[in-house]
C-alpha cells in the first residue's frame, strides 16, 4: 500500500513539473511555436497588426503587487485526469468536449513584436474556442484595467447596506478603453483589439441579455508602450470574472466550474488570483471563491490603473456544460478516472467528480474518507429556509414542498425506531450553515434528499456511493439534479408528487427501500 502511494505521489510530482514547464514556456516564450497555431478566418477582417512570436515578456520590478498572498497549489484529486495543452484528438460534442478541454481552436489576436536586437515586448492576447459549447476562454498579458471606466456599483458591500439596489447597477458597463493592451510601438490613434466580426464568431451573444465577457473584450484598446503606466502590477495569473446570479448555488457552481476549467485549459501551475469585474455585494458563497482560488478582490476596490501580467477571461456560467446540458441531449455518464482513461471512446466523464473534489479539497476535507458502514447511514434532508439572498430579495423562499416539516418529522421518528441499522436524519438547513459544514454533511451522507432547489447542486461533491432522492412537485419538474447525478455517476431516485405536498409514509417507504439496497 505504501509503495502504491509513493508511486502515485511521484507520478503527480512529475505531472505537475511538466505542467509548470509548459506554463512558463507559454508565458515567457509564447509557446515557441510548440502548440499549433490557428490563424483567423479570411472573413474575420480583424483590423489590427498581428505581431510575430516573441521570446520573452519584460519584467517590471516596480509597483509589484504581492499583498502577502499565498499562491495555492492544485490539490491531489483521485478523479483528476490531465488536461491536454494541445487537445488535437478531442471529438466534437464528446463528453470531454463538453466537460473538459474541448477548446480546441486557438486564435491569436496579438503576439509580442520582435525587437531588432532580439527579445520581445508588448502584450499578447488569444482565445481558445469550443465549437461544442460555442464559447471561448481568452487570456492575455500586459493588460491594464481602469476601474473608473467601468460603470457599476463598488461591490463587496455588506448586504444590509445596499437593500433595494437594482441589478442593472451591479452589472458592469465598459467604456472604450476600460481595458488596455500594450503594443511595443507608438500609435497615432486609438485602435480596438477585436472587431465585431471576431466577437460574433468567438464570443456569441447567445440567449443572455448581456454578454459581459464580450463587452469587456470589446472595450479593449491598444496603447503604445510609452502610454502604459500602472499604479499597481499583478504578477500572478488572475481570473477576471463577471457574475450574474451570484447568490444562487446552482448558478454560482456554474461560475465556479467555468473558472476551474479556464484555469486548467490555460495550463496554470497554481490556483490563480481572482478579480470580480462586477458590483455585487457580499454573499456567503464568496467564501468558496476565496477557498478555491489564491485571492479575491473587486475591480472597484483598486485605486488607479492596475496591470496584469497574465489575465484570463472565463466564459459565462451559462455557457458551461452544466447549463447547456439542461437544454441539449448530453449523453454522458459519470465514471472513475481509471475507467475514463482506459475507455476514451465511451460516453463517460470524470470531470464533474474532479471538480467536486476540488471544492472539498479547497476546504481541507479529506477526499479518500471511507464511506459509512452498511449499518450506519446519514440521510441528509436538504431544507428550504428563508434568508436574505441579495438586495432585491425579501428573505422568503418559494415553497416546493408545503408540508416539508411534517415529512422531516415523520422521517426523524421512523429513523429513531429503525431496528436493522442506525439511521441518522440530518436537518440540512444549508443556507444557515458555513460552506465547509455543508460540504461535510454532503460527504457523510448515504442519501441526499429534498424538494427541487439549489441546495441539491451539492450533488457535485457527493461521494460515488451516495444516492439522491428528489421530491418533485407538479410545478417543478426540471432535469437539473437528475442530470448532475448522471454526469457524476451516482444513483438518482425521483419521487413525483401528486400535488405540492407529500405523504410522509410514502416518503418513508421510498427511503426505506433505498437503504435496503444499501444493506440496511
Short mmCIF file of C-alpha atoms in Angstrom, two decimals:
data_model
loop_
_atom_site.label_atom_id
_atom_site.label_comp_id
_atom_site.label_asym_id
_atom_site.label_seq_id
_atom_site.Cartn_x
_atom_site.Cartn_y
_atom_site.Cartn_z
CA UNK A 1 0.00 0.00 0.00
CA UNK A 2 2.85 2.39 0.91
CA UNK A 3 4.63 1.56 -2.34
CA UNK A 4 1.48 2.32 -4.36
CA UNK A 5 1.00 5.65 -2.53
CA UNK A 6 4.64 6.58 -3.19
CA UNK A 7 4.19 5.74 -6.89
CA UNK A 8 1.11 8.00 -7.09
CA UNK A 9 2.90 10.91 -5.37
CA UNK A 10 5.95 10.61 -7.65
CA UNK A 11 3.70 10.47 -10.74
CA UNK A 12 1.80 13.58 -9.64
CA UNK A 13 5.06 15.41 -8.95
CA UNK A 14 6.30 14.63 -12.47
CA UNK A 15 2.95 15.69 -13.97
CA UNK A 16 2.96 18.99 -12.05
CA UNK A 17 6.57 19.63 -13.15
CA UNK A 18 5.61 19.13 -16.79
CA UNK A 19 2.60 21.44 -16.38
CA UNK A 20 4.78 24.12 -14.77
CA UNK A 21 7.31 23.84 -17.58
CA UNK A 22 4.66 24.24 -20.28
CA UNK A 23 3.10 27.18 -18.47
CA UNK A 24 6.39 29.04 -18.07
CA UNK A 25 7.17 28.28 -21.70
CA UNK A 26 3.85 29.75 -22.80
CA UNK A 27 4.10 32.99 -20.86
CA UNK A 28 7.79 33.72 -21.25
CA UNK A 29 8.38 32.32 -24.72
CA UNK A 30 4.84 32.40 -26.04
CA UNK A 31 4.98 28.65 -26.55
CA UNK A 32 7.95 28.86 -29.01
CA UNK A 33 5.53 27.56 -31.66
CA UNK A 34 5.15 24.30 -29.73
CA UNK A 35 1.36 24.46 -29.79
CA UNK A 36 -0.34 24.51 -33.13
CA UNK A 37 -1.28 27.95 -34.35
CA UNK A 38 -4.71 28.89 -35.70
CA UNK A 39 -5.00 31.90 -37.92
CA UNK A 40 -8.14 33.96 -38.14
CA UNK A 41 -10.51 33.11 -40.98
CA UNK A 42 -10.23 35.36 -44.01
CA UNK A 43 -13.65 36.86 -43.43
CA UNK A 44 -12.84 37.85 -39.82
CA UNK A 45 -11.34 41.15 -41.05
CA UNK A 46 -9.55 41.93 -37.79
CA UNK A 47 -8.32 45.49 -38.06
CA UNK A 48 -5.04 45.20 -36.19
CA UNK A 49 -1.48 44.14 -36.81
CA UNK A 50 -0.75 40.54 -35.86
CA UNK A 51 2.77 40.52 -34.43
CA UNK A 52 5.31 37.74 -34.82
CA UNK A 53 6.40 35.47 -31.98
CA UNK A 54 8.40 37.00 -29.17
CA UNK A 55 10.81 35.09 -26.97
CA UNK A 56 10.16 36.94 -23.74
CA UNK A 57 8.00 39.35 -21.78
CA UNK A 58 9.80 42.13 -19.88
CA UNK A 59 9.61 42.03 -16.12
CA UNK A 60 8.84 45.23 -14.22
CA UNK A 61 10.18 45.26 -10.69
CA UNK A 62 8.42 48.46 -9.66
CA UNK A 63 4.98 48.53 -8.05
CA UNK A 64 4.70 44.74 -7.97
CA UNK A 65 1.57 43.61 -6.14
CA UNK A 66 2.09 40.86 -3.57
CA UNK A 67 -0.32 41.59 -0.69
CA UNK A 68 1.12 38.66 1.30
CA UNK A 69 -0.95 36.25 -0.80
CA UNK A 70 -0.08 32.57 -0.64
CA UNK A 71 -0.26 31.05 -4.10
CA UNK A 72 -2.20 27.86 -3.52
CA UNK A 73 -1.14 24.65 -5.26
CA UNK A 74 -3.62 22.40 -7.02
CA UNK A 75 -4.91 19.64 -4.74
CA UNK A 76 -4.20 15.96 -5.37
CA UNK A 77 -7.54 14.64 -6.63
CA UNK A 78 -8.42 10.94 -7.10
CA UNK A 79 -10.57 11.81 -10.14
CA UNK A 80 -8.05 14.11 -11.80
CA UNK A 81 -7.07 13.42 -15.40
CA UNK A 82 -4.51 15.54 -17.29
CA UNK A 83 -5.82 18.50 -19.27
CA UNK A 84 -4.07 18.36 -22.65
CA UNK A 85 -2.40 21.63 -23.60
CA UNK A 86 -2.83 20.74 -27.26
CA UNK A 87 -6.18 18.90 -27.45
CA UNK A 88 -5.92 17.66 -31.04
CA UNK A 89 -7.87 14.44 -30.63
CA UNK A 90 -10.98 15.65 -28.78
CA UNK A 91 -14.12 14.91 -30.77
CA UNK A 92 -16.84 17.48 -31.36
CA UNK A 93 -19.71 17.06 -28.84
CA UNK A 94 -17.88 14.29 -26.97
CA UNK A 95 -18.02 14.16 -23.18
CA UNK A 96 -14.53 15.63 -22.93
CA UNK A 97 -15.51 18.37 -25.38
CA UNK A 98 -18.40 19.32 -23.10
CA UNK A 99 -16.84 18.92 -19.66
CA UNK A 100 -13.09 19.12 -20.28
CA UNK A 101 -10.74 20.73 -22.76
CA UNK A 102 -12.94 20.97 -25.82
CA UNK A 103 -11.45 24.42 -26.50
CA UNK A 104 -9.53 23.10 -29.48
CA UNK A 105 -9.27 26.14 -31.72
CA UNK A 106 -6.66 28.69 -30.71
CA UNK A 107 -6.97 32.19 -32.21
CA UNK A 108 -4.16 34.72 -31.71
CA UNK A 109 -5.28 38.33 -31.86
CA UNK A 110 -1.97 39.77 -30.74
CA UNK A 111 1.51 38.35 -30.26
CA UNK A 112 4.54 40.27 -28.97
CA UNK A 113 6.62 42.05 -31.59
CA UNK A 114 10.23 41.08 -32.10
CA UNK A 115 12.77 43.72 -31.23
CA UNK A 116 15.63 44.39 -33.62
CA UNK A 117 18.19 43.34 -31.04
CA UNK A 118 16.30 40.22 -30.01
CA UNK A 119 13.82 39.76 -27.21
CA UNK A 120 10.20 40.76 -27.20
CA UNK A 121 7.96 43.46 -25.94
CA UNK A 122 4.35 44.41 -25.66
CA UNK A 123 1.29 42.45 -24.72
CA UNK A 124 -0.38 39.39 -26.18
CA UNK A 125 -3.93 38.10 -26.43
CA UNK A 126 -5.52 34.88 -27.62
CA UNK A 127 -8.71 32.88 -27.28
CA UNK A 128 -9.40 29.16 -27.18
CA UNK A 129 -12.72 28.41 -28.85
CA UNK A 130 -15.01 25.41 -28.25
CA UNK A 131 -17.27 24.61 -31.20
CA UNK A 132 -19.15 22.24 -28.87
CA UNK A 133 -20.04 24.89 -26.28
CA UNK A 134 -19.79 27.80 -28.76
CA UNK A 135 -17.78 29.80 -26.25
CA UNK A 136 -14.20 30.93 -25.71
CA UNK A 137 -11.66 31.08 -22.92
CA UNK A 138 -9.50 34.13 -23.56
CA UNK A 139 -6.22 35.20 -21.99
CA UNK A 140 -3.65 37.91 -22.41
CA UNK A 141 -0.58 39.54 -20.98
CA UNK A 142 0.26 43.14 -20.10
CA UNK A 143 -3.39 44.11 -19.75
CA UNK A 144 -4.32 47.29 -17.89
CA UNK A 145 -7.68 47.88 -16.19
CA UNK A 146 -9.08 51.35 -15.49
CA UNK A 147 -11.66 50.87 -12.71
CA UNK A 148 -13.03 54.41 -13.19
CA UNK A 149 -14.06 53.49 -16.76
CA UNK A 150 -16.23 50.62 -15.57
CA UNK A 151 -19.64 51.94 -14.58
CA UNK A 152 -21.11 49.82 -11.77
CA UNK A 153 -21.55 49.82 -8.01
CA UNK A 154 -18.45 49.32 -5.86
CA UNK A 155 -19.24 45.73 -4.92
CA UNK A 156 -18.25 43.75 -1.87
CA UNK A 157 -20.54 45.70 0.46
CA UNK A 158 -22.47 44.17 3.33
CA UNK A 159 -25.86 43.12 2.01
CA UNK A 160 -27.83 45.11 4.58
CA UNK A 161 -26.22 48.35 3.39
CA UNK A 162 -27.44 48.04 -0.22
CA UNK A 163 -31.01 46.76 0.18
CA UNK A 164 -33.11 47.79 -2.82
CA UNK A 165 -30.20 48.36 -5.19
CA UNK A 166 -31.12 47.44 -8.77
CA UNK A 167 -29.38 44.61 -10.60
CA UNK A 168 -28.52 46.90 -13.51
CA UNK A 169 -26.38 48.97 -11.14
CA UNK A 170 -24.33 45.90 -10.24
CA UNK A 171 -23.56 44.72 -13.78
CA UNK A 172 -20.54 46.35 -15.44
CA UNK A 173 -20.80 48.81 -18.30
CA UNK A 174 -17.45 49.26 -20.03
CA UNK A 175 -16.32 52.49 -21.64
CA UNK A 176 -13.99 52.04 -24.58
CA UNK A 177 -10.53 51.90 -23.02
CA UNK A 178 -11.74 50.38 -19.75
CA UNK A 179 -9.04 47.82 -20.56
CA UNK A 180 -5.78 48.47 -22.45
CA UNK A 181 -3.35 46.11 -24.10
CA UNK A 182 0.23 47.27 -24.59
CA UNK A 183 1.88 47.11 -28.02
CA UNK A 184 5.56 47.79 -28.49
CA UNK A 185 5.18 50.74 -30.85
CA UNK A 186 3.77 54.24 -30.92
CA UNK A 187 0.17 54.51 -32.09
CA UNK A 188 -1.22 57.61 -33.75
CA UNK A 189 -4.84 56.82 -32.92
CA UNK A 190 -6.84 54.57 -30.65
CA UNK A 191 -7.29 51.06 -32.03
CA UNK A 192 -9.57 48.28 -30.84
CA UNK A 193 -8.24 44.83 -30.04
CA UNK A 194 -11.18 42.98 -31.61
CA UNK A 195 -13.78 43.93 -34.18
CA UNK A 196 -17.40 42.89 -34.48
CA UNK A 197 -16.61 40.00 -36.82
CA UNK A 198 -14.31 38.38 -34.28
CA UNK A 199 -16.78 38.90 -31.44
CA UNK A 200 -19.66 37.41 -33.43
CA UNK A 201 -17.62 34.34 -34.28
CA UNK A 202 -15.88 33.58 -31.00
CA UNK A 203 -17.96 35.32 -28.31
CA UNK A 204 -21.52 34.80 -29.46
CA UNK A 205 -24.22 36.71 -27.60
CA UNK A 206 -26.36 33.61 -27.25
CA UNK A 207 -29.53 33.77 -25.18
CA UNK A 208 -28.20 36.10 -22.43
CA UNK A 209 -29.45 39.67 -22.46
CA UNK A 210 -25.91 40.98 -21.91
CA UNK A 211 -22.70 39.08 -22.62
CA UNK A 212 -20.35 40.86 -20.22
CA UNK A 213 -17.20 39.00 -21.32
CA UNK A 214 -17.86 40.01 -24.93
CA UNK A 215 -18.46 43.60 -23.80
CA UNK A 216 -15.22 43.59 -21.79
CA UNK A 217 -13.16 42.41 -24.78
CA UNK A 218 -14.97 44.93 -27.00
CA UNK A 219 -13.71 47.69 -24.67
CA UNK A 220 -10.03 46.73 -25.01
CA UNK A 221 -7.90 49.28 -26.83
CA UNK A 222 -4.29 49.00 -27.96
CA UNK A 223 -1.87 51.53 -26.46
CA UNK A 224 1.80 52.21 -27.05
CA UNK A 225 4.46 51.27 -24.53
CA UNK A 226 5.07 54.95 -23.80
CA UNK A 227 1.49 55.25 -22.51
CA UNK A 228 1.43 52.06 -20.46
CA UNK A 229 1.83 53.23 -16.86
CA UNK A 230 0.39 51.39 -13.88
CA UNK A 231 -0.26 52.21 -10.25
CA UNK A 232 -0.10 48.51 -9.39
CA UNK A 233 1.16 45.33 -11.05
CA UNK A 234 -0.40 41.90 -10.51
CA UNK A 235 2.29 39.40 -11.41
CA UNK A 236 0.41 36.15 -10.75
CA UNK A 237 -2.18 34.66 -13.14
CA UNK A 238 -5.55 36.31 -12.47
CA UNK A 239 -9.09 35.39 -13.47
CA UNK A 240 -11.32 38.34 -14.37
CA UNK A 241 -14.83 37.08 -13.60
CA UNK A 242 -18.21 38.68 -14.23
CA UNK A 243 -21.20 37.13 -12.48
CA UNK A 244 -24.97 37.35 -12.85
CA UNK A 245 -26.95 35.19 -10.39
CA UNK A 246 -24.25 35.29 -7.75
CA UNK A 247 -26.40 34.33 -4.71
CA UNK A 248 -27.94 31.15 -6.14
CA UNK A 249 -25.91 27.99 -5.54
CA UNK A 250 -26.66 26.32 -8.88
CA UNK A 251 -25.69 29.35 -10.96
CA UNK A 252 -22.66 30.05 -8.77
CA UNK A 253 -21.50 26.46 -9.22
CA UNK A 254 -21.62 27.01 -13.00
CA UNK A 255 -19.36 30.05 -12.49
CA UNK A 256 -17.01 28.01 -10.27
CA UNK A 257 -16.86 25.34 -12.94
CA UNK A 258 -16.11 27.87 -15.68
CA UNK A 259 -13.31 29.37 -13.59
CA UNK A 260 -11.87 25.94 -12.80
CA UNK A 261 -11.98 24.75 -16.43
CA UNK A 262 -10.40 28.02 -17.62
CA UNK A 263 -7.55 27.60 -15.15
CA UNK A 264 -6.88 24.08 -16.43
CA UNK A 265 -7.25 24.84 -20.15
CA UNK A 266 -4.72 27.69 -19.89
CA UNK A 267 -2.30 25.40 -18.03
CA UNK A 268 -1.93 27.42 -14.84
CA UNK A 269 0.58 25.74 -12.50
CA UNK A 270 -1.03 27.25 -9.40
CA UNK A 271 -4.53 28.29 -8.43
CA UNK A 272 -4.94 31.80 -9.84
CA UNK A 273 -5.96 35.01 -8.19
CA UNK A 274 -9.47 36.27 -8.77
CA UNK A 275 -10.94 39.71 -9.53
CA UNK A 276 -14.70 40.21 -9.66
CA UNK A 277 -15.47 42.61 -12.50
CA UNK A 278 -18.96 43.26 -11.18
CA UNK A 279 -20.56 45.31 -8.42
CA UNK A 280 -22.38 42.61 -6.47
CA UNK A 281 -22.43 42.72 -2.69
CA UNK A 282 -21.03 40.09 -0.34
CA UNK A 283 -22.74 36.72 -0.09
CA UNK A 284 -21.89 33.57 1.91
CA UNK A 285 -20.82 31.95 -1.40
CA UNK A 286 -17.86 34.36 -1.62
CA UNK A 287 -16.08 32.19 0.98
CA UNK A 288 -15.94 29.34 -1.52
CA UNK A 289 -14.44 31.57 -4.20
CA UNK A 290 -11.76 32.55 -1.66
CA UNK A 291 -11.14 28.94 -0.69
CA UNK A 292 -10.88 27.66 -4.27
CA UNK A 293 -8.54 30.36 -5.56
CA UNK A 294 -5.44 32.15 -4.27
CA UNK A 295 -7.07 35.51 -3.50
CA UNK A 296 -10.15 37.61 -4.22
CA UNK A 297 -10.59 41.33 -4.90
CA UNK A 298 -13.27 43.51 -6.51
CA UNK A 299 -12.40 45.60 -9.56
CA UNK A 300 -13.70 48.81 -7.97
CA UNK A 301 -11.51 48.27 -4.90
CA UNK A 302 -8.38 49.09 -6.91
CA UNK A 303 -7.17 52.68 -6.98
CA UNK A 304 -5.80 53.85 -10.31
CA UNK A 305 -4.87 51.75 -13.33
CA UNK A 306 -3.88 48.19 -12.42
CA UNK A 307 -1.84 45.98 -14.74
CA UNK A 308 -1.98 42.20 -15.08
CA UNK A 309 0.99 40.19 -16.27
CA UNK A 310 -1.40 37.37 -17.16
CA UNK A 311 -5.20 37.74 -17.16
CA UNK A 312 -7.72 35.01 -18.01
CA UNK A 313 -11.35 35.63 -19.01
CA UNK A 314 -13.56 32.60 -18.22
CA UNK A 315 -16.81 32.10 -20.16
CA UNK A 316 -20.11 32.93 -18.52
CA UNK A 317 -21.55 30.18 -16.33
CA UNK A 318 -24.49 29.96 -18.73
CA UNK A 319 -22.08 28.66 -21.38
CA UNK A 320 -20.79 25.68 -19.37
CA UNK A 321 -21.94 22.09 -19.86
CA UNK A 322 -23.77 22.32 -16.51
CA UNK A 323 -26.12 24.89 -18.04
CA UNK A 324 -26.04 23.82 -21.68
CA UNK A 325 -26.83 20.24 -20.69
CA UNK A 326 -30.25 21.34 -19.42
CA UNK A 327 -31.24 22.21 -22.99
CA UNK A 328 -29.26 19.73 -25.08
CA UNK A 329 -29.19 15.96 -25.33
CA UNK A 330 -25.90 15.49 -23.49
CA UNK A 331 -25.46 11.74 -23.13
CA UNK A 332 -22.54 11.45 -20.71
CA UNK A 333 -22.30 9.14 -17.72
CA UNK A 334 -20.04 9.74 -14.75
CA UNK A 335 -17.24 7.25 -14.23
CA UNK A 336 -13.94 6.89 -12.39
CA UNK A 337 -10.77 8.43 -13.81
CA UNK A 338 -9.39 4.93 -14.27
CA UNK A 339 -12.41 3.87 -16.36
CA UNK A 340 -12.28 7.03 -18.47
CA UNK A 341 -8.55 6.72 -19.17
CA UNK A 342 -8.97 3.09 -20.29
CA UNK A 343 -12.13 3.71 -22.34
CA UNK A 344 -11.56 7.09 -24.04
CA UNK A 345 -14.18 6.49 -26.72
CA UNK A 346 -17.02 5.72 -24.33
CA UNK A 347 -19.59 8.44 -23.41
CA UNK A 348 -18.21 8.79 -19.87
CA UNK A 349 -16.54 11.57 -17.87
CA UNK A 350 -14.78 12.03 -14.54
CA UNK A 351 -14.64 15.83 -14.79
CA UNK A 352 -17.64 16.56 -12.53
CA UNK A 353 -16.15 14.32 -9.81
CA UNK A 354 -12.78 16.03 -10.29
CA UNK A 355 -14.46 19.42 -9.87
CA UNK A 356 -16.41 18.30 -6.78
CA UNK A 357 -13.18 17.05 -5.21
CA UNK A 358 -11.57 20.40 -5.95
CA UNK A 359 -14.30 22.16 -3.96
CA UNK A 360 -13.92 19.82 -0.99
CA UNK A 361 -10.12 19.98 -1.07
CA UNK A 362 -10.31 23.79 -1.02
CA UNK A 363 -11.84 23.49 2.47
CA UNK A 364 -9.37 20.85 3.63
CA UNK A 365 -11.88 17.99 3.62
CA UNK A 366 -10.42 14.50 3.04
CA UNK A 367 -11.01 13.08 -0.43
CA UNK A 368 -10.40 9.41 0.39
CA UNK A 369 -12.55 9.21 3.50
CA UNK A 370 -14.18 5.75 3.85
CA UNK A 371 -17.92 5.71 3.26
CA UNK A 372 -20.16 4.90 6.29
CA UNK A 373 -20.56 1.20 7.06
CA UNK A 374 -23.68 -0.68 6.00
CA UNK A 375 -25.17 -0.47 9.49
CA UNK A 376 -24.77 3.29 9.94
CA UNK A 377 -26.26 5.77 7.43
CA UNK A 378 -26.88 9.51 7.34
CA UNK A 379 -29.95 10.74 5.48
CA UNK A 380 -29.41 14.42 4.67
CA UNK A 381 -32.74 16.20 4.21
CA UNK A 382 -31.92 19.42 2.32
CA UNK A 383 -34.38 22.03 3.60
CA UNK A 384 -35.59 25.28 2.07
CA UNK A 385 -35.39 28.04 4.67
CA UNK A 386 -35.86 31.78 4.26
CA UNK A 387 -32.80 34.04 4.20
CA UNK A 388 -31.87 37.37 2.66
CA UNK A 389 -30.04 36.43 -0.54
CA UNK A 390 -29.46 39.71 -2.42
CA UNK A 391 -30.59 43.37 -2.40
CA UNK A 392 -33.81 42.61 -4.29
CA UNK A 393 -34.77 39.60 -2.16
CA UNK A 394 -37.49 39.76 0.51
CA UNK A 395 -35.99 36.98 2.62
CA UNK A 396 -38.58 34.29 1.92
CA UNK A 397 -38.28 31.34 -0.45
CA UNK A 398 -40.95 29.86 -2.66
CA UNK A 399 -42.17 26.60 -1.08
CA UNK A 400 -41.55 23.50 -3.18
CA UNK A 401 -42.86 21.09 -0.55
CA UNK A 402 -45.64 22.64 1.51
CA UNK A 403 -45.52 20.06 4.32
CA UNK A 404 -41.73 19.81 4.45
CA UNK A 405 -41.63 19.97 8.27
CA UNK A 406 -44.21 17.20 8.56
CA UNK A 407 -42.20 14.97 6.22
CA UNK A 408 -38.98 15.68 8.12
CA UNK A 409 -40.59 14.96 11.49
CA UNK A 410 -42.03 11.70 10.14
CA UNK A 411 -38.61 10.60 8.85
CA UNK A 412 -36.95 11.52 12.14
CA UNK A 413 -39.44 9.47 14.15
CA UNK A 414 -39.15 6.50 11.79
CA UNK A 415 -35.34 6.57 11.89
CA UNK A 416 -35.33 6.52 15.70
CA UNK A 417 -37.11 3.18 15.74
CA UNK A 418 -35.21 1.56 12.87
CA UNK A 419 -34.10 -1.83 14.12
CA UNK A 420 -31.71 -3.21 11.50
CA UNK A 421 -29.18 -0.33 11.44
CA UNK A 422 -28.60 3.14 12.78
CA UNK A 423 -30.20 5.83 10.60
CA UNK A 424 -29.48 9.46 11.36
CA UNK A 425 -31.73 12.03 9.64
CA UNK A 426 -29.83 15.33 9.27
CA UNK A 427 -31.72 18.61 9.28
CA UNK A 428 -29.99 20.20 6.28
CA UNK A 429 -30.71 23.90 6.66
CA UNK A 430 -27.79 24.63 4.35
CA UNK A 431 -28.46 28.34 3.85
CA UNK A 432 -27.61 28.90 7.52
CA UNK A 433 -24.51 26.66 7.61
CA UNK A 434 -20.90 27.60 6.73
CA UNK A 435 -19.87 26.09 3.40
CA UNK A 436 -17.37 23.72 4.97
CA UNK A 437 -20.11 22.25 7.17
CA UNK A 438 -22.44 21.96 4.17
CA UNK A 439 -19.79 20.02 2.29
CA UNK A 440 -19.05 17.84 5.31
CA UNK A 441 -22.74 16.94 5.61
CA UNK A 442 -22.86 16.11 1.88
CA UNK A 443 -19.72 13.98 2.14
CA UNK A 444 -21.02 11.97 5.08
CA UNK A 445 -24.49 11.32 3.64
CA UNK A 446 -25.61 7.98 2.24
CA UNK A 447 -28.83 9.59 0.96
CA UNK A 448 -29.18 13.24 -0.06
CA UNK A 449 -32.85 14.16 -0.39
CA UNK A 450 -35.11 17.16 -0.68
CA UNK A 451 -37.51 19.07 -2.85
CA UNK A 452 -36.21 20.64 -6.06
CA UNK A 453 -33.93 23.52 -5.06
CA UNK A 454 -30.42 24.90 -5.48
CA UNK A 455 -29.13 23.05 -2.40
CA UNK A 456 -29.19 19.78 -4.33
CA UNK A 457 -26.45 21.19 -6.58
CA UNK A 458 -24.10 19.91 -3.87
CA UNK A 459 -24.50 16.57 -5.65
CA UNK A 460 -21.28 17.52 -7.50
CA UNK A 461 -19.40 16.98 -4.22
CA UNK A 462 -21.20 13.83 -3.06
CA UNK A 463 -19.34 10.53 -2.76
CA UNK A 464 -19.75 7.94 -5.51
CA UNK A 465 -21.69 5.71 -3.07
CA UNK A 466 -24.28 8.38 -2.21
CA UNK A 467 -27.79 8.27 -3.68
CA UNK A 468 -30.07 11.20 -4.49
CA UNK A 469 -33.80 11.32 -3.76
CA UNK A 470 -35.60 14.33 -5.26
CA UNK A 471 -39.17 15.13 -4.23
CA UNK A 472 -40.68 16.68 -7.35
CA UNK A 473 -43.80 18.80 -7.11
CA UNK A 474 -46.13 19.22 -10.06
CA UNK A 475 -44.84 22.75 -10.75
CA UNK A 476 -41.11 21.89 -10.54
CA UNK A 477 -40.43 19.07 -12.96
CA UNK A 478 -36.93 20.08 -14.02
CA UNK A 479 -33.89 17.99 -15.00
CA UNK A 480 -31.09 19.73 -13.07
CA UNK A 481 -30.30 17.13 -10.43
CA UNK A 482 -31.13 14.05 -12.46
CA UNK A 483 -28.54 15.24 -14.97
CA UNK A 484 -25.88 16.18 -12.42
CA UNK A 485 -26.34 12.74 -10.80
CA UNK A 486 -25.92 11.10 -14.21
CA UNK A 487 -22.80 13.14 -15.08
CA UNK A 488 -21.45 12.42 -11.61
CA UNK A 489 -22.20 8.70 -11.88
CA UNK A 490 -24.36 8.25 -8.78
CA UNK A 491 -27.86 6.81 -8.39
CA UNK A 492 -30.81 9.17 -8.67
CA UNK A 493 -34.36 8.46 -7.50
CA UNK A 494 -37.19 10.81 -8.50
CA UNK A 495 -40.36 10.83 -6.43
CA UNK A 496 -43.15 12.59 -8.28
CA UNK A 497 -45.76 14.17 -6.03
CA UNK A 498 -49.43 14.38 -6.93
CA UNK A 499 -49.60 17.91 -5.55
CA UNK A 500 -47.45 20.43 -3.66
CA UNK A 501 -47.24 18.24 -0.56
CA UNK A 502 -46.03 14.69 0.08
CA UNK A 503 -47.49 11.79 2.04
CA UNK A 504 -44.92 11.18 4.82
CA UNK A 505 -45.49 7.41 4.84
CA UNK A 506 -44.77 7.22 1.10
CA UNK A 507 -41.54 9.18 1.51
CA UNK A 508 -40.50 6.91 4.39
CA UNK A 509 -41.21 3.85 2.26
CA UNK A 510 -39.04 5.26 -0.55
CA UNK A 511 -36.15 6.00 1.82
CA UNK A 512 -36.51 2.56 3.39
CA UNK A 513 -36.20 0.83 0.00
CA UNK A 514 -33.06 2.81 -0.88
CA UNK A 515 -31.49 1.89 2.47
CA UNK A 516 -32.42 -1.76 1.93
CA UNK A 517 -30.42 -1.72 -1.30
CA UNK A 518 -27.52 -0.32 0.72
CA UNK A 519 -27.69 -3.33 3.00
CA UNK A 520 -29.75 -1.75 5.74
#
